[in-house]
Coordinates of C-alpha atoms (C1' of nucleotides) in Angstrom, one line a residue:
Chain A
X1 CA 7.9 -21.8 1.0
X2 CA 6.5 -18.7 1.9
X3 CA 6.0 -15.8 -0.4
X4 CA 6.9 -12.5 0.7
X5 CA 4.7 -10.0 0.7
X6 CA 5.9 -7.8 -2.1
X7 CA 5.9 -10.4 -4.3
X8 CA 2.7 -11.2 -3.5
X9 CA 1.4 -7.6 -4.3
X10 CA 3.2 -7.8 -7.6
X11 CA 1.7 -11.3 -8.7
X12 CA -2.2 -9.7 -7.7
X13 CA -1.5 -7.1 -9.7
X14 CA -0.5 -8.9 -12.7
X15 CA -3.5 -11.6 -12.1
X16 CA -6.3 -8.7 -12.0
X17 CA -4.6 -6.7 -14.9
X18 CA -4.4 -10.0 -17.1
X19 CA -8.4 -11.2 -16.1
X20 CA -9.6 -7.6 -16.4
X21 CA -7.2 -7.3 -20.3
X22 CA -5.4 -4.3 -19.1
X23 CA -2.4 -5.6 -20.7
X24 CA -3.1 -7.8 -23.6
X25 CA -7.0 -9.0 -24.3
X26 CA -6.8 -11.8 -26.3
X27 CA -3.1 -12.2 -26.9
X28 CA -1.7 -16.1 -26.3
X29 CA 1.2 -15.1 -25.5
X30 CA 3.3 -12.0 -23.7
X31 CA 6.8 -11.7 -23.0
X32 CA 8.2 -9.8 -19.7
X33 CA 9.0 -6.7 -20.9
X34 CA 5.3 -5.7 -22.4
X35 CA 4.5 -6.9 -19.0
X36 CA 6.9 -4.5 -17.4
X37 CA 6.4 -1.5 -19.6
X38 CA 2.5 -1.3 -18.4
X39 CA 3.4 -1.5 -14.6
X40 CA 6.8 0.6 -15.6
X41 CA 8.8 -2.0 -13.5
X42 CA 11.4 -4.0 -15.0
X43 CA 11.2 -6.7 -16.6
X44 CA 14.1 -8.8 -14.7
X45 CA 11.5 -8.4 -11.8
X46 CA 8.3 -9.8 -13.7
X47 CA 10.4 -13.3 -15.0
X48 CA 11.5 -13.7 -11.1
X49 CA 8.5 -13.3 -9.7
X50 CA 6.9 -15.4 -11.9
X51 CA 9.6 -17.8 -11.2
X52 CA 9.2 -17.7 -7.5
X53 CA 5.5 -19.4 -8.7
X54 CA 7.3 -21.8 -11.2
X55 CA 5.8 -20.3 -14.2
X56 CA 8.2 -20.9 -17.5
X57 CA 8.2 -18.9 -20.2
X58 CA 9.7 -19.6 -23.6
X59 CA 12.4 -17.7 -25.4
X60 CA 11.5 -15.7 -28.0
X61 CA 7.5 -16.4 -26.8
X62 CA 7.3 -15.5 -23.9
X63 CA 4.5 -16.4 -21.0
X64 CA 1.4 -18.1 -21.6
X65 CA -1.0 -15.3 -20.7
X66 CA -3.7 -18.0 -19.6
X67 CA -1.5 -20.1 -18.0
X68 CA 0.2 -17.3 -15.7
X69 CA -3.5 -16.1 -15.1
X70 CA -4.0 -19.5 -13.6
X71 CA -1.1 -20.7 -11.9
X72 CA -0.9 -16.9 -10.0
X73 CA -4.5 -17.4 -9.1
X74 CA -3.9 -20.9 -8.0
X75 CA -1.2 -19.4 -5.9
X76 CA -3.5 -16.6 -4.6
X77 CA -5.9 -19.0 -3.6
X78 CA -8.3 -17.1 -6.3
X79 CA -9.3 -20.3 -7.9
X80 CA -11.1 -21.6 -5.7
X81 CA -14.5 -19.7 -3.4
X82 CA -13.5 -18.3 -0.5
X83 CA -16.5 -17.4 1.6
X84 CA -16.7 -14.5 4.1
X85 CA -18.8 -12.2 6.3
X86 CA -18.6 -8.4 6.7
X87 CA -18.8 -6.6 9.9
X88 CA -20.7 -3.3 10.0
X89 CA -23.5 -2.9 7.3
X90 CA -22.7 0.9 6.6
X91 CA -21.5 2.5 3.4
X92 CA -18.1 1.3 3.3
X93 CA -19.3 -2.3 4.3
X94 CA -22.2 -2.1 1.6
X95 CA -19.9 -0.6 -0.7
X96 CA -17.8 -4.4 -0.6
X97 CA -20.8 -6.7 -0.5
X98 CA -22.1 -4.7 -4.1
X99 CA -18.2 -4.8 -5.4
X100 CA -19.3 -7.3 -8.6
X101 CA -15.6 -7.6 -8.4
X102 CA -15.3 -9.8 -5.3
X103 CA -17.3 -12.8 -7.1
X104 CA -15.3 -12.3 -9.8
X105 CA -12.7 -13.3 -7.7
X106 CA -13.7 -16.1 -6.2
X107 CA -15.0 -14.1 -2.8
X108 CA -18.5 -14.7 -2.0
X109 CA -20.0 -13.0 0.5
X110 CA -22.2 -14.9 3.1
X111 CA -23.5 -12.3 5.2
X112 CA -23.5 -8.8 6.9
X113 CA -23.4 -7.6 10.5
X114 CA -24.9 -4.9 12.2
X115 CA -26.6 -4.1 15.3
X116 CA -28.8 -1.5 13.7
X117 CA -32.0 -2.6 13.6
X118 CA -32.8 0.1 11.1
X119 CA -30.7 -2.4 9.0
X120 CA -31.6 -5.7 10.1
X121 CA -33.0 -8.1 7.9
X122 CA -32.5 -5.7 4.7
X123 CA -30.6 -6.9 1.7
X124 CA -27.4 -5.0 0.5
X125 CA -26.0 -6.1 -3.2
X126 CA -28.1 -9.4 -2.9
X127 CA -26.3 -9.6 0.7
X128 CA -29.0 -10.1 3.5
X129 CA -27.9 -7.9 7.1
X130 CA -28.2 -9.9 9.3
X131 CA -28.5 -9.0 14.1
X132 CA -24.9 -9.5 15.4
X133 CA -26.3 -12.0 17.5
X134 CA -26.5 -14.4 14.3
X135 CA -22.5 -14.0 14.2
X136 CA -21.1 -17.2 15.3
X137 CA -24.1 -19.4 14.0
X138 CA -23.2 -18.2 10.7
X139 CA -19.6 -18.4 10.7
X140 CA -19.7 -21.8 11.8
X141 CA -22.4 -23.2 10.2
X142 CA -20.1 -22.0 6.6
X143 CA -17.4 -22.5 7.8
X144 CA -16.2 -19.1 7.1
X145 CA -12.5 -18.4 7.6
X146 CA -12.7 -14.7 6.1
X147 CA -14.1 -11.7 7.7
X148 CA -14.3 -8.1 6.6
X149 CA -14.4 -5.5 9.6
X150 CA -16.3 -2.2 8.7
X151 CA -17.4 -1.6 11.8
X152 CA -16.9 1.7 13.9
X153 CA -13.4 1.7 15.8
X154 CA -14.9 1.5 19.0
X155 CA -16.0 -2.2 18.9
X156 CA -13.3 -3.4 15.8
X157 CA -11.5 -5.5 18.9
X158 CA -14.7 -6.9 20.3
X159 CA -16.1 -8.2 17.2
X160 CA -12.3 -9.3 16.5
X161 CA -12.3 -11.3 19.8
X162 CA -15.5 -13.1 18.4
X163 CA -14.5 -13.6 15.1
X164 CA -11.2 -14.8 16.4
X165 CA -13.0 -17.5 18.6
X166 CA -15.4 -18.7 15.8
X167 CA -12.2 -19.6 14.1
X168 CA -11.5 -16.6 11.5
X169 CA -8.2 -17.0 10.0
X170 CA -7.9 -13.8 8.2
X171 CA -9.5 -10.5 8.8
X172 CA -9.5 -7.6 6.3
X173 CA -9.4 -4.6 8.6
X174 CA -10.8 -1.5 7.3
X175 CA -11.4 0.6 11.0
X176 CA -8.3 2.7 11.4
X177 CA -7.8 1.0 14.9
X178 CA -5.0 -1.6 15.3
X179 CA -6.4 -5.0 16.5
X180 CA -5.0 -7.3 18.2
X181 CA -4.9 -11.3 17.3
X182 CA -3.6 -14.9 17.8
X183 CA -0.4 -15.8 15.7
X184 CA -2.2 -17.7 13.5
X185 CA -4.7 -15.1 12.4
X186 CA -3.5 -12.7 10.0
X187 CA -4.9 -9.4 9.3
X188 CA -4.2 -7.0 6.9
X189 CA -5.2 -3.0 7.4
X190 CA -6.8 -0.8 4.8
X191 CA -6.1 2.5 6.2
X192 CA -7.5 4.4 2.8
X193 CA -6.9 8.0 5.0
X194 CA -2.6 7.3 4.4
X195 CA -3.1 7.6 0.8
X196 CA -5.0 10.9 0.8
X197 CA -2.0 12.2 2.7
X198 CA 0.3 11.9 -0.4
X199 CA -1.9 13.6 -2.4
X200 CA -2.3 16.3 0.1
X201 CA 1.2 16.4 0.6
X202 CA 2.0 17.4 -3.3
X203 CA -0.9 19.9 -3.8
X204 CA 1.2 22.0 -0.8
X205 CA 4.2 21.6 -1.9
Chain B
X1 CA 13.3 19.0 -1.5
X2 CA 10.8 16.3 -2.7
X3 CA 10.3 13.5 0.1
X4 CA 10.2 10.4 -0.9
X5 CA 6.8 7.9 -0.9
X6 CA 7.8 6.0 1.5
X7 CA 8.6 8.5 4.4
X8 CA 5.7 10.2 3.1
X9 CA 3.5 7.1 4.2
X10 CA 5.5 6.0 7.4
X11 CA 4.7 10.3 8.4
X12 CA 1.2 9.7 7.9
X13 CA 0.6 6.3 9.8
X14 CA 2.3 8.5 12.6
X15 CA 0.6 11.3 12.1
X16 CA -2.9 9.6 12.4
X17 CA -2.0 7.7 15.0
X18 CA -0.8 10.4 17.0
X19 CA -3.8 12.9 16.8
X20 CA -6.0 9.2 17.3
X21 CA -4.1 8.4 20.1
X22 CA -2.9 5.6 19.8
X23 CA 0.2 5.7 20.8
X24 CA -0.3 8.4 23.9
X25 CA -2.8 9.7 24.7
X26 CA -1.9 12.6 26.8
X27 CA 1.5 12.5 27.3
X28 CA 3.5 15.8 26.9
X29 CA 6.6 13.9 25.4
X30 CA 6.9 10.8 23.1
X31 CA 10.4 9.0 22.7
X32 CA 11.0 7.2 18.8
X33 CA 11.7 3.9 21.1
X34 CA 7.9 4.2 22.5
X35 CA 6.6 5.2 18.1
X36 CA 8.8 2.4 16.8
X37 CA 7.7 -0.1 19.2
X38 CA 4.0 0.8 18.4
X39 CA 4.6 0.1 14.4
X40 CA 7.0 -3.0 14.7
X41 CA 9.8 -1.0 13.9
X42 CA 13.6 0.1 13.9
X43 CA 13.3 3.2 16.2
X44 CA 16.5 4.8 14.1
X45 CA 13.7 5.1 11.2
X46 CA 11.5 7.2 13.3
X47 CA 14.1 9.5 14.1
X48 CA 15.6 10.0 10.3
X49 CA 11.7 10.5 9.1
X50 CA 11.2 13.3 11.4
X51 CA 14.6 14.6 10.8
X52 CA 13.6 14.4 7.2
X53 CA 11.2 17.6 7.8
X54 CA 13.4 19.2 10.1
X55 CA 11.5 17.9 13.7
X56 CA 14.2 18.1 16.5
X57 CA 13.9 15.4 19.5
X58 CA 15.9 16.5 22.8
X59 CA 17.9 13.9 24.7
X60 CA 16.1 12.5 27.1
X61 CA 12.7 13.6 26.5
X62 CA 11.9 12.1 23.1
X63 CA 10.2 14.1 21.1
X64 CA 7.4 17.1 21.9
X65 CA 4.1 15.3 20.4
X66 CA 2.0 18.3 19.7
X67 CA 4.9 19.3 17.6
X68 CA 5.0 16.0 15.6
X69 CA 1.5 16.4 15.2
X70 CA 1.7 20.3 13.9
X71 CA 4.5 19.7 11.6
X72 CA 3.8 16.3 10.1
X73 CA 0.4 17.9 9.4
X74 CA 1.9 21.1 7.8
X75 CA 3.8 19.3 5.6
X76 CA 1.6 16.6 4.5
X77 CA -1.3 19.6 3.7
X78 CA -3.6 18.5 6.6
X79 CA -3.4 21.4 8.3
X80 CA -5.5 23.8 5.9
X81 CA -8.2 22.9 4.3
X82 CA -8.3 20.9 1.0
X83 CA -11.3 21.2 -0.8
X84 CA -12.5 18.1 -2.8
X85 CA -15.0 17.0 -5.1
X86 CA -16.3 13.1 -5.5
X87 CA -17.3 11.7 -8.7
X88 CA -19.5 8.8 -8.5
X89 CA -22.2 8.6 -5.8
X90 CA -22.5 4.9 -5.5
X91 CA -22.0 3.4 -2.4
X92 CA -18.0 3.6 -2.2
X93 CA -18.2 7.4 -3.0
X94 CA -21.1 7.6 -0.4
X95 CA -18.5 6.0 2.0
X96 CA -16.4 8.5 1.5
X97 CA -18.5 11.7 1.9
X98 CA -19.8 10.2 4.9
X99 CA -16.3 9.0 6.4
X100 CA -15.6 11.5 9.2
X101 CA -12.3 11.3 9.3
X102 CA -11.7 13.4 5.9
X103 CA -13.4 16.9 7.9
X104 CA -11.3 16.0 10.9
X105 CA -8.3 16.2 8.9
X106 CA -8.4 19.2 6.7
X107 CA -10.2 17.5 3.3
X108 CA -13.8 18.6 2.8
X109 CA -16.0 17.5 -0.1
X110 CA -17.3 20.2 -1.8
X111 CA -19.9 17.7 -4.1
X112 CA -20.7 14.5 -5.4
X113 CA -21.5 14.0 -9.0
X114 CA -23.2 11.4 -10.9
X115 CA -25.6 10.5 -13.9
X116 CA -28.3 8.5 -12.2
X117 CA -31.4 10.7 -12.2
X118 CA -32.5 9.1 -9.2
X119 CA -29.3 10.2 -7.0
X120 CA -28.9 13.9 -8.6
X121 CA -30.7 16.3 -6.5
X122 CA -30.1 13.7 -3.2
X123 CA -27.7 14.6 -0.3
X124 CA -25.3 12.0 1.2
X125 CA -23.2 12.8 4.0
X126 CA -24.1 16.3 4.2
X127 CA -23.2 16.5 0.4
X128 CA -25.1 17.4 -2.3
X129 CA -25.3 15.0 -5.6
X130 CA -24.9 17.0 -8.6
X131 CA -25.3 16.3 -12.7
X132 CA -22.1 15.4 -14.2
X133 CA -23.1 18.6 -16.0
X134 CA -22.4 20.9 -13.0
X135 CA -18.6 19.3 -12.8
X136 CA -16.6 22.2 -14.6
X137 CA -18.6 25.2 -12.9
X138 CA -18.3 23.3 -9.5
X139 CA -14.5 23.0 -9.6
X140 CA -13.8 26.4 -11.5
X141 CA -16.1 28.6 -8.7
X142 CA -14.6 26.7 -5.9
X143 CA -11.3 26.4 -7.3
X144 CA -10.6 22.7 -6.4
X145 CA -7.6 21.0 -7.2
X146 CA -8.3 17.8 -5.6
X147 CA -10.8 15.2 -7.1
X148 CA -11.9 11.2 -5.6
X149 CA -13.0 8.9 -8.9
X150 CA -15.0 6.5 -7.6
X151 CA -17.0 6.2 -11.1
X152 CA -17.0 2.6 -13.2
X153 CA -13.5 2.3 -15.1
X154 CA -15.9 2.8 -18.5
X155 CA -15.8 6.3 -17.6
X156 CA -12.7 6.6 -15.4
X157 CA -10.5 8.6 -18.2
X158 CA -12.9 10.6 -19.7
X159 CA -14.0 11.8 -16.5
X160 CA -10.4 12.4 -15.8
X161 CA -10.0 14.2 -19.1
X162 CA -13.3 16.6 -17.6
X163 CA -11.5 17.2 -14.5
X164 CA -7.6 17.7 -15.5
X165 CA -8.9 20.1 -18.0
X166 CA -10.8 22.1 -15.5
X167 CA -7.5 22.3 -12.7
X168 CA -7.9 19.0 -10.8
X169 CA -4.1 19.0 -10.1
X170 CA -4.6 15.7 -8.1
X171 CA -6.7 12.6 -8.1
X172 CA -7.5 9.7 -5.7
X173 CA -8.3 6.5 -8.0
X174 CA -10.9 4.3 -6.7
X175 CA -11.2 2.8 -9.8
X176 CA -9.3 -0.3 -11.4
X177 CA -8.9 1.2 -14.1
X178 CA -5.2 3.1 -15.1
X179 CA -6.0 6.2 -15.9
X180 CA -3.6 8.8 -18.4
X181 CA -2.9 11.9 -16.6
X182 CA -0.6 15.1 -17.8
X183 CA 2.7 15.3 -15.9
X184 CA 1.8 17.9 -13.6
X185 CA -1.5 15.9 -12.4
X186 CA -0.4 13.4 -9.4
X187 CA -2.7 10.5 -9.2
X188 CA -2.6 7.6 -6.6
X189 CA -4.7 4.5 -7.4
X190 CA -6.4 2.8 -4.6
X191 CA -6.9 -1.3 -5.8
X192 CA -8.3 -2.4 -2.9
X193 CA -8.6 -6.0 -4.5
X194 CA -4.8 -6.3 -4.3
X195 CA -5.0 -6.1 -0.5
X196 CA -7.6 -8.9 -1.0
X197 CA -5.2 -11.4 -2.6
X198 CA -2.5 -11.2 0.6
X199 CA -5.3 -12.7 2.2
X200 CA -6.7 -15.5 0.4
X201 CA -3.2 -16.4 -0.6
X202 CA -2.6 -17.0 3.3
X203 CA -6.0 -18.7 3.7
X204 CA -5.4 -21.1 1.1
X205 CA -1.6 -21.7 1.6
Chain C
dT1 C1' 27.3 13.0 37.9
dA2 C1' 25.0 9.1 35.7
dG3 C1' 21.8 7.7 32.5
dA4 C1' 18.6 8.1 28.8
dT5 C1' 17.7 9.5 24.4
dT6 C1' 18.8 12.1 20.3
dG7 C1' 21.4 12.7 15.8
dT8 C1' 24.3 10.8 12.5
dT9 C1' 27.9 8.0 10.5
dA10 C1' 29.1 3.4 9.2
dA11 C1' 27.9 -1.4 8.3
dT12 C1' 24.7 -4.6 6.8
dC13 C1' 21.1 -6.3 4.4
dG14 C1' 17.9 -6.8 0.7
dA15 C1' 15.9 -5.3 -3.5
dT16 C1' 16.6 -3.7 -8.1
dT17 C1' 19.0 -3.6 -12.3
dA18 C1' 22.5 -5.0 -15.7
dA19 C1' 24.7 -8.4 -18.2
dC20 C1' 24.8 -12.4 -20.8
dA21 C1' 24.7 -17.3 -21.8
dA22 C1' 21.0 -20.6 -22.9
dT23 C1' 17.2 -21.6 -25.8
dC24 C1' 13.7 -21.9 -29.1
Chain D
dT1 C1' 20.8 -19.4 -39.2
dA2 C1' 19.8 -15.0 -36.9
dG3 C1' 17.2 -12.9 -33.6
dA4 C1' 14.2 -12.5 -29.7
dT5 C1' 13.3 -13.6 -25.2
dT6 C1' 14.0 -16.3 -21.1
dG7 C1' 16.5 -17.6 -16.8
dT8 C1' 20.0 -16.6 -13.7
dT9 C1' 24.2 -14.8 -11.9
dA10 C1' 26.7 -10.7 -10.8
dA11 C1' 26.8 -5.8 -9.8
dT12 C1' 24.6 -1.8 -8.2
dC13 C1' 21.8 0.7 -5.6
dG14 C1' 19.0 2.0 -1.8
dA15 C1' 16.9 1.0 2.6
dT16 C1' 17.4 -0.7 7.2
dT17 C1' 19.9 -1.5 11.2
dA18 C1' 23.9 -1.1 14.4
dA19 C1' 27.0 1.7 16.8
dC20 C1' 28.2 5.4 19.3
dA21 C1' 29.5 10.3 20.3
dA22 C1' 26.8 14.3 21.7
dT23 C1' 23.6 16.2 24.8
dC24 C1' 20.5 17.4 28.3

DNA sequence: TAGATTGTTAATCGATTAACAATC
DNA sequence: TAGATTGTTAATCGATTAACAATC
């Protein structure tokens, strides 16, 4: 059964505010509605989605905080490492390989990319930077299905191709450009710029 | 009238995509079939968002695109400058100062501000790093209204507290951390780890 | 004129919320 | 037992899509 995407965004929520105790730190227990009154949703929509998972709650208990923490991770495939490589060793993709959050996670990094050779063979949050050249030796040799593209929009669908034929199955986009990929590779873009504009938007008003 | 989030983000993905290019280069006229197609989407949406702010197709042309452009951009607040200031220069609000993208569409970064000894006095981007002491001064003399938080969620509210009571009238949330705001403050949280999850979920399904 | 595309109303679809019996 | 909270169905609400007359 495949979980739609909204309901996925709600469940990651609720798995990184649980782990990180925005909601409840060391509470057993926590019923929908405390749940509901931090995201200000309501709190129909926390039991359903939770349901769509197969967590059960108890009446008049609530949900096991610990137990939705790990079935919604199971479900997330945050359990277990994922490794991946970044693309691009600038800011933005140093930025990622320091985020102490990724590990956290279960993300591990493996390696970054750049042709720079400014950049090459430095280390970036304990990260080595490695030549593009090394690309596919890496990803194979890992077996790395994961791959985070910070590169410059002008080569985000080359480097896609290669990733793509090295057998990445999911590619976090974060170049503004729309790239272009097999059926069974998914990609999800982080165009950060779309969010500024509602900001914008009400400081004009 | 207040437009809603959603058409707020759907004019913004066109917006950047039409002053990128993406969709035409060149071309003098742009039909919603051609915009729709381009997003995976209904081309009666495309029509009712730019009806929304009052942009007029004519039959058989489509719609002018330098228009679109000019008057998405007016009323999203791209097309004036929007000064900024960026608090935290570590490597994500390094990213960000250095991102051209923000210049190019109207936001400028006015500083960055931090604590580390080592990073006040440096320039990143073309942006000087400033004590956190300098943060009121900064905002009053420039009169900035607009503020990026890419400090650790330790120090995400007080920081907030600092900048709401000096004007900051909105604020771009880099941080995991929810943050309290007055009811005239607009704030839009940026969890980029949620965007993470969609991913792993699909790698692991 | 014929044909393409807009602008808009009506119909459909899906998501959110309300209601409430079941349960501990 | 009484009361709180779940689980789920039904009702509402809003968003998306279809249909089509108007227009150039």
């Amino acid at each position: 059964m495949e979980i739609k995407g909204s309901v996925l965004e709600r469940l990651a929520r609720l798995y990184f505010s649980l782990r990180r105790g925005d909601i409840c730190e060391d509470c057993e227990w926590i019923s929908s509605a405390i749940i509901a009154e931090h995201f200000d949703m309501d709190d129909t929509q926390i039991r359903k989605d939770l349901a769509v998972i197969g967590v059960k709650g108890r009446p008049r208990m609530g949900f096991k905080r610990q137990e939705v923490i790990d079935e919604v991770g199971g479900v997330l495939g945050l359990n277990k490492p994922n490794k991946s490589v970044v693309i691009g060793a600038g800011r933005l993709g140093g930025a990622i390989s320091e985020y102490p959050g990724f590990k956290k996670y279960g993300v591990t990094i493996s390696a970054l990319f750049d042709n720079d050779p400014n950049k090459i063979g430095s280390v970036i949050g304990s990260c080595a930077v490695y030549s593009m050249d090394m690309l596919e030796n890496e990803i194979r040799s890992n077996n790395i299905k994961l791959a985070v593209l910070t590169c410059p929009s002008s080569v985000a669908q080359e480097a896609t191709n290669r990733l793509v034929k090295v057998g990445i199955k999911a590619i976090w986009n974060f170049s503004p450009k729309k790239i272009m990929v097999p059926e069974d590779v998914i990609v999800r873009n982080e165009h950060i710029s779309v969010g500024l504009a509602g900001l914008t938007y009400h400081l004009n008003k």
